[in-house]
mmCIF file of C-alpha atoms in Angstrom:
data_model
loop_
_atom_site.group_PDB
_atom_site.id
_atom_site.type_symbol
_atom_site.label_atom_id
_atom_site.label_comp_id
_atom_site.label_asym_id
_atom_site.label_seq_id
_atom_site.Cartn_x
_atom_site.Cartn_y
_atom_site.Cartn_z
ATOM 1 C CA MET A 129 1.476 1.026 -17.821
ATOM 2 C CA SER A 130 3.645 -0.572 -15.166
ATOM 3 C CA LEU A 131 2.345 -0.949 -11.641
ATOM 4 C CA GLU A 132 5.057 1.322 -10.255
ATOM 5 C CA LYS A 133 4.100 4.099 -12.704
ATOM 6 C CA LYS A 134 0.439 3.731 -11.724
ATOM 7 C CA ILE A 135 1.354 4.064 -8.034
ATOM 8 C CA VAL A 136 3.406 7.218 -8.696
ATOM 9 C CA ASP A 137 0.602 8.739 -10.792
ATOM 10 C CA ASP A 138 -1.971 7.960 -8.092
ATOM 11 C CA LEU A 139 0.351 9.462 -5.487
ATOM 12 C CA LYS A 140 0.474 12.707 -7.463
ATOM 13 C CA ASN A 141 -3.303 12.695 -7.891
ATOM 14 C CA ALA A 142 -3.796 12.143 -4.142
ATOM 15 C CA MET A 143 -1.535 15.136 -3.450
ATOM 16 C CA LYS A 144 -3.528 17.321 -5.826
ATOM 17 C CA ALA A 145 -6.842 16.121 -4.374
ATOM 18 C CA LYS A 146 -5.551 16.537 -0.787
ATOM 19 C CA ASP A 147 -6.676 12.974 -0.009
ATOM 20 C CA SER A 148 -4.594 12.507 3.127
ATOM 21 C CA LEU A 149 -5.422 8.846 3.806
ATOM 22 C CA ARG A 150 -4.687 7.676 0.246
ATOM 23 C CA LEU A 151 -1.564 9.843 0.201
ATOM 24 C CA SER A 152 -0.334 8.313 3.446
ATOM 25 C CA CYS A 153 -0.950 4.764 2.159
ATOM 26 C CA LEU A 154 0.779 5.382 -1.154
ATOM 27 C CA ARG A 155 3.768 6.995 0.561
ATOM 28 C CA MET A 156 4.061 3.955 2.828
ATOM 29 C CA LEU A 157 3.880 1.689 -0.218
ATOM 30 C CA LYS A 158 6.410 3.753 -2.162
ATOM 31 C CA ALA A 159 8.842 3.642 0.788
ATOM 32 C CA ALA A 160 8.504 -0.156 1.055
ATOM 33 C CA LEU A 161 9.094 -0.474 -2.693
ATOM 34 C CA LYS A 162 12.145 1.786 -2.519
ATOM 35 C CA ASN A 163 13.605 -0.307 0.312
ATOM 36 C CA LEU A 164 13.221 -3.497 -1.730
ATOM 37 C CA GLN A 165 14.616 -1.796 -4.813
ATOM 38 C CA VAL A 166 17.711 -0.710 -2.860
ATOM 39 C CA ASP A 167 18.134 -4.238 -1.483
ATOM 40 C CA LYS A 168 17.894 -5.819 -4.940
ATOM 41 C CA GLN A 169 19.873 -3.005 -6.636
ATOM 42 C CA ARG A 170 17.606 -3.005 -9.695
ATOM 43 C CA ASP A 171 14.144 -1.968 -10.821
ATOM 44 C CA LEU A 172 11.320 -4.108 -9.503
ATOM 45 C CA LYS A 173 9.053 -6.291 -11.606
ATOM 46 C CA ASP A 174 5.274 -6.084 -11.205
ATOM 47 C CA GLU A 175 5.236 -9.474 -9.436
ATOM 48 C CA GLU A 176 7.697 -8.193 -6.815
ATOM 49 C CA ILE A 177 5.628 -5.044 -6.333
ATOM 50 C CA GLN A 178 2.525 -7.175 -5.839
ATOM 51 C CA GLY A 179 4.424 -9.192 -3.232
ATOM 52 C CA VAL A 180 5.175 -6.021 -1.279
ATOM 53 C CA ILE A 181 1.540 -4.918 -1.543
ATOM 54 C CA SER A 182 0.417 -8.367 -0.408
ATOM 55 C CA SER A 183 2.613 -8.164 2.697
ATOM 56 C CA LEU A 184 1.264 -4.682 3.521
ATOM 57 C CA ILE A 185 -2.288 -6.026 3.182
ATOM 58 C CA LYS A 186 -1.487 -8.907 5.526
ATOM 59 C CA LYS A 187 0.064 -6.547 8.103
ATOM 60 C CA GLY A 188 -2.933 -4.233 7.863
ATOM 61 C CA LYS A 189 -5.407 -7.047 8.447
ATOM 62 C CA GLU A 190 -3.435 -8.298 11.450
ATOM 63 C CA ALA A 191 -3.219 -4.771 12.878
ATOM 64 C CA ALA A 192 -6.974 -4.248 12.445
ATOM 65 C CA LYS A 193 -7.638 -7.505 14.265
ATOM 66 C CA GLU A 194 -5.345 -6.505 17.145
ATOM 67 C CA PHE A 195 -6.898 -3.033 17.393
ATOM 68 C CA ARG A 196 -10.371 -4.571 17.469
ATOM 69 C CA ASN A 197 -9.299 -6.979 20.240
ATOM 70 C CA ALA A 198 -7.980 -3.992 22.209
ATOM 71 C CA GLY A 199 -11.267 -2.128 21.760
ATOM 72 C CA ARG A 200 -9.901 0.503 19.364
ATOM 73 C CA GLU A 201 -12.545 0.399 16.651
ATOM 74 C CA ASP A 202 -11.417 3.744 15.184
ATOM 75 C CA LEU A 203 -7.885 2.474 14.503
ATOM 76 C CA ALA A 204 -9.218 -0.843 13.208
ATOM 77 C CA LEU A 205 -11.402 0.985 10.664
ATOM 78 C CA LYS A 206 -8.422 3.091 9.566
ATOM 79 C CA GLU A 207 -6.335 -0.046 8.971
ATOM 80 C CA GLU A 208 -9.160 -1.684 7.013
ATOM 81 C CA THR A 209 -9.504 1.428 4.842
ATOM 82 C CA GLU A 210 -5.769 1.311 4.098
ATOM 83 C CA VAL A 211 -6.060 -2.375 3.172
ATOM 84 C CA ALA A 212 -8.879 -1.513 0.761
ATOM 85 C CA ILE A 213 -6.647 1.089 -0.898
ATOM 86 C CA PHE A 214 -3.847 -1.460 -1.289
ATOM 87 C CA TYR A 215 -6.279 -3.939 -2.889
ATOM 88 C CA ASP A 216 -6.723 -1.441 -5.745
ATOM 89 C CA TYR A 217 -3.213 -2.365 -6.909
ATOM 90 C CA MET A 218 -3.649 -6.126 -6.773
ATOM 91 C CA PRO A 219 -4.952 -8.180 -9.723
ATOM 92 C CA ARG A 220 -8.624 -9.150 -9.541
ATOM 93 C CA GLN A 221 -9.222 -12.639 -8.259
#
């Protein structure tokens, strides 16, 4: 199963389960993938999808750090939870 198909299937499952945080993360990921797909004018390979996920993880970590520095622990925890969801789609290291 391709990574993109897995993301779409998980998006549907999150809708059915009413898991709002996972749904929000997967929608953000799907939008980023669609933007790249439009730019490249072709379907994306798994490596390109992993690159997008990697950049979202990096942004999430940076945002959590900034929120923590500003004293917003609640927003920092939300960002870290989103990062953990994105890690589900990365290969194990």
